[in-house]
XYZ file of C-alpha atoms in Angstrom:
342
model
C 339.215 119.380 61.613
C 337.118 116.729 60.730
C 334.082 116.852 61.838
C 334.511 119.415 64.155
C 334.239 122.352 61.081
C 331.267 124.572 61.940
C 328.949 122.274 59.054
C 329.026 119.109 60.362
C 325.450 120.466 61.977
C 324.453 121.582 59.338
C 324.917 119.331 56.821
C 323.614 116.365 59.290
C 319.903 117.819 59.232
C 320.778 118.151 55.757
C 321.425 114.689 54.130
C 320.482 112.938 57.227
C 317.072 114.226 58.499
C 315.120 115.498 55.325
C 316.269 119.375 56.430
C 315.506 119.592 60.817
C 315.981 117.667 63.425
C 314.585 116.656 67.155
C 316.191 117.232 70.115
C 315.496 115.453 72.892
C 312.954 116.938 76.368
C 313.595 117.051 80.173
C 314.902 114.414 81.541
C 314.870 115.412 85.475
C 311.040 115.287 85.549
C 311.187 112.165 83.952
C 313.823 110.145 86.285
C 311.282 111.900 89.316
C 307.874 110.269 87.523
C 310.143 106.743 87.094
C 311.207 107.412 91.124
C 314.626 109.421 91.252
C 315.179 111.400 93.839
C 316.838 114.320 93.118
C 317.095 116.524 96.145
C 320.643 117.239 95.412
C 323.202 119.164 93.912
C 324.132 116.732 91.650
C 320.378 117.174 90.117
C 320.149 114.594 87.418
C 323.443 113.493 87.524
C 322.614 112.165 90.976
C 321.697 109.133 88.654
C 324.811 108.170 87.472
C 325.201 107.197 90.874
C 322.290 106.057 91.908
C 319.805 104.894 88.849
C 321.392 104.611 85.489
C 318.732 102.050 84.766
C 316.648 105.267 85.588
C 318.316 106.944 82.765
C 318.311 104.817 80.224
C 315.398 104.143 80.173
C 314.093 107.426 79.963
C 316.385 108.015 76.768
C 315.155 105.209 75.337
C 311.584 106.985 75.801
C 312.871 110.131 74.197
C 314.134 108.105 70.816
C 310.707 106.250 71.094
C 309.316 109.779 70.396
C 311.239 110.631 67.913
C 313.968 112.434 69.024
C 316.928 112.306 66.952
C 319.587 113.843 69.537
C 320.187 112.466 72.765
C 322.212 115.176 76.097
C 323.377 113.194 78.525
C 323.283 112.878 82.164
C 326.043 115.144 82.349
C 325.078 119.174 82.329
C 325.187 118.996 86.406
C 328.051 116.585 86.542
C 331.621 118.475 87.712
C 334.545 116.922 89.329
C 334.216 119.357 91.985
C 330.884 117.928 92.827
C 331.760 113.951 92.890
C 334.080 115.848 95.047
C 332.183 117.493 97.132
C 329.962 114.324 97.573
C 333.077 112.013 99.134
C 334.055 110.868 95.678
C 337.430 110.591 93.804
C 339.340 112.618 91.197
C 338.804 109.194 88.882
C 336.153 108.531 90.168
C 334.620 111.605 88.972
C 335.548 111.643 85.977
C 334.234 108.322 85.773
C 331.072 109.018 86.194
C 331.661 111.339 83.555
C 332.545 108.961 80.692
C 329.574 106.749 81.776
C 327.238 109.777 81.129
C 327.942 109.039 77.528
C 327.987 105.740 78.157
C 324.454 105.226 79.248
C 323.268 107.560 76.024
C 325.701 105.545 73.680
C 324.355 102.159 75.325
C 320.510 103.465 74.242
C 321.167 104.578 71.022
C 322.528 100.874 70.356
C 319.139 99.337 71.983
C 316.937 101.712 69.703
C 319.092 100.956 66.546
C 318.779 97.517 67.003
C 315.382 97.354 67.827
C 315.211 99.466 64.685
C 316.789 96.540 62.885
C 315.503 93.665 63.868
C 311.413 94.938 63.452
C 312.399 96.822 60.283
C 311.946 100.563 61.768
C 308.607 101.396 59.597
C 308.537 104.242 61.872
C 307.750 107.496 59.475
C 310.258 110.152 58.627
C 309.894 113.222 56.928
C 307.278 110.555 54.810
C 309.410 107.990 54.568
C 310.773 104.692 56.524
C 313.787 104.386 58.160
C 316.381 104.347 60.647
C 316.678 107.053 62.257
C 319.730 108.849 62.518
C 320.563 109.353 66.293
C 323.556 111.916 67.535
C 324.393 111.736 71.282
C 325.619 115.418 72.598
C 327.733 115.231 75.733
C 325.887 118.190 78.105
C 328.347 120.719 79.693
C 326.669 123.184 82.185
C 327.242 126.685 83.222
C 329.413 127.614 86.085
C 326.072 128.832 87.900
C 324.499 124.965 87.309
C 327.399 123.424 89.499
C 327.265 126.419 92.317
C 323.752 125.811 92.813
C 322.224 128.552 94.085
C 320.584 130.155 91.343
C 323.300 132.285 89.902
C 322.696 129.843 86.780
C 319.013 131.607 85.844
C 320.655 135.719 86.308
C 323.851 134.887 84.723
C 325.130 137.352 87.781
C 328.828 135.308 88.993
C 330.059 138.305 90.608
C 333.581 140.092 89.435
C 335.939 137.977 90.642
C 335.141 135.610 88.129
C 336.635 135.710 84.789
C 337.139 134.184 81.377
C 340.036 132.716 82.782
C 337.727 131.061 86.232
C 335.596 129.836 84.042
C 337.934 128.295 80.851
C 340.191 126.532 83.925
C 337.165 125.373 86.146
C 335.050 123.894 82.611
C 338.843 122.646 80.665
C 339.421 119.083 82.904
C 335.685 118.495 82.266
C 335.387 119.075 78.811
C 338.288 117.299 77.479
C 337.322 114.268 79.429
C 333.836 114.816 77.856
C 335.392 115.489 74.529
C 336.880 112.183 75.397
C 334.276 110.041 76.059
C 333.639 109.846 72.489
C 329.897 112.048 71.870
C 328.323 113.110 68.414
C 328.648 116.527 69.775
C 329.429 118.616 72.905
C 326.191 121.062 73.725
C 327.054 123.569 76.072
C 323.670 124.165 77.743
C 321.887 127.032 79.624
C 324.239 129.511 78.773
C 323.708 132.677 80.818
C 325.939 134.677 79.721
C 328.982 136.687 77.082
C 331.117 135.528 79.328
C 330.533 132.289 79.921
C 330.461 131.595 75.723
C 333.898 133.799 75.452
C 335.687 131.461 78.401
C 334.180 128.365 76.206
C 334.766 129.381 72.879
C 338.118 130.013 73.815
C 338.567 126.842 75.676
C 337.238 124.805 72.057
C 340.172 127.193 69.934
C 343.157 126.518 73.035
C 342.180 122.786 73.599
C 342.145 122.055 69.349
C 338.618 120.777 70.405
C 337.582 117.877 67.501
C 333.713 117.607 68.042
C 331.727 119.636 66.758
C 329.610 122.268 69.636
C 326.566 124.013 70.245
C 326.310 127.002 71.916
C 322.856 126.982 73.126
C 321.611 130.146 75.883
C 319.088 131.090 78.943
C 317.002 134.310 77.949
C 314.749 136.241 79.966
C 313.190 138.419 77.395
C 313.334 138.139 73.205
C 316.286 139.764 72.892
C 318.285 139.187 75.637
C 319.559 136.525 77.801
C 318.863 136.333 81.626
C 321.703 138.394 82.964
C 320.841 140.834 80.460
C 323.749 140.755 77.763
C 322.697 141.052 74.460
C 321.270 137.838 72.689
C 322.473 139.232 69.240
C 326.621 139.900 70.730
C 325.804 136.508 72.691
C 325.320 134.784 68.950
C 328.050 136.347 67.375
C 330.594 135.398 70.139
C 328.844 131.421 68.566
C 329.343 132.726 65.382
C 333.173 133.349 65.490
C 334.488 130.325 67.068
C 334.374 127.933 64.126
C 334.459 124.628 66.284
C 330.822 125.978 66.833
C 328.239 123.826 64.370
C 325.004 125.222 65.824
C 323.840 128.114 68.279
C 320.213 129.203 69.680
C 318.621 128.999 73.200
C 317.089 126.955 75.821
C 315.249 126.886 79.072
C 313.936 130.344 77.924
C 310.169 131.114 77.683
C 308.072 130.095 75.151
C 306.643 133.427 74.207
C 310.351 134.864 73.360
C 310.826 131.942 71.127
C 310.374 133.480 67.868
C 311.645 136.773 68.606
C 314.865 135.181 69.874
C 315.399 133.314 66.222
C 315.285 136.100 64.173
C 317.895 138.108 66.513
C 319.858 135.402 66.086
C 319.849 134.689 62.137
C 320.142 137.477 62.245
C 324.792 137.409 63.213
C 325.325 133.809 62.043
C 324.141 131.345 59.769
C 324.818 128.886 61.658
C 321.701 125.999 62.582
C 319.733 127.556 65.260
C 317.982 124.977 68.114
C 315.438 126.038 69.862
C 314.350 123.366 73.528
C 312.090 125.745 75.521
C 311.116 125.085 78.506
C 306.883 124.061 78.674
C 305.800 127.373 79.686
C 306.665 127.413 83.165
C 308.995 130.003 85.533
C 311.547 128.617 87.705
C 312.442 130.730 90.361
C 316.247 130.415 91.982
C 316.002 131.252 95.257
C 312.848 129.232 96.105
C 313.642 126.732 93.897
C 310.022 126.195 92.661
C 308.350 126.062 89.679
C 305.908 128.898 88.943
C 303.161 128.827 86.655
C 303.910 131.790 83.678
C 301.221 133.282 81.366
C 302.853 132.324 78.998
C 301.714 129.356 76.392
C 302.008 126.524 78.089
C 303.282 122.762 77.264
C 300.162 122.206 74.538
C 300.383 125.417 72.601
C 304.415 125.479 72.268
C 304.437 122.873 70.289
C 302.051 124.475 68.044
C 304.660 127.038 67.259
C 307.333 124.346 65.973
C 306.221 125.217 62.785
C 306.270 128.940 62.500
C 309.665 128.292 64.312
C 311.324 126.712 61.552
C 309.850 129.114 59.304
C 311.568 132.070 61.266
C 314.789 129.873 60.397
C 315.671 126.872 63.068
C 316.253 123.710 62.378
C 316.490 121.149 65.448
C 314.036 121.277 68.159
C 313.704 120.007 71.590
C 311.904 120.453 75.074
C 313.874 121.675 78.014
C 312.999 121.233 81.501
C 308.872 120.508 81.863
C 308.830 118.718 78.867
C 307.764 114.785 78.281
C 308.473 112.005 75.178
C 304.379 113.327 75.110
C 306.158 116.448 74.001
C 308.741 116.057 71.983
C 306.014 113.366 69.819
C 303.955 116.178 69.216
C 307.066 118.395 68.150
C 308.145 115.417 65.637
C 304.177 114.949 64.280
C 304.300 118.986 64.003
C 307.909 119.213 61.780
C 307.035 115.374 59.922
C 303.164 117.881 59.500
C 304.905 120.596 58.486
C 307.081 118.565 55.900
C 304.522 117.262 54.045
C 302.652 120.725 53.572
C 305.529 121.872 52.176
C 306.696 119.187 49.502
C 302.627 119.333 48.793
C 303.383 123.340 48.354
C 305.859 122.840 46.278
C 305.130 119.609 43.355
């Protein structure tokens, strides 16, 4: 199966990154900060149509901050969504491919800059050109519906595993054919969609390693109420899944979720929580929560690594500053661990 084996992420993190890797942070809020208008069902994918230069800039900002993994702007990009905006099937396919191309362009620009400047940025205590992977994002069925169901996982009895497989199949094939390093199934809200993804990967013989990342409402359940342990077990059962974890989740739940996941899988665990705010799917607004905010969330990263996670980043409302702080916190922890072991 080549690099599609379950060991790809584990080996890459251990051999190329020194034991941990950094994922990028929030995309939509950064695009808005740079002037993009995302009041649209396509959300950040709208920039594939109107502002690809902004996408490239945000990717570069995250690389400058220390990210090892760039997630593409395809989370809300679906063929059905593009057709709803008046684009042909061929144009929609080209836009999906373009999401991967833009991230790869940013990687090339950054790598060239690193080479020319001898890249003296320290990573794990040594100077090197950092390894960078591009992860093609696949958002949930609820993200396409844009009705808040991605935050509840309640799709209704009419939506079956076959419904979800049929919805995701062509987009998955197009993204996998666009030469990403990973497929990131993000913000998975329920067990049925995880099952659909696992079956799709097997049925289509996808060679690109994937990760499953679930959105959770507390320390033991995904937003639909399904157990995170049961959801992670589905990911564990699929050889083509190379890592499993959580995103779009409040920081205060992360430690418990890592503990639950590591009980059912030995695959690398990834965590990229929200800043600490909570999104109200009905009002479509971010609400202050009583949990840890952005600054506190970074201070917990070292403990999350001790709990068993090895890939760390940020989701909604996090910024390049967040990712820079995560990079520094993990580097400091690695130095402390080395000193204790020497």
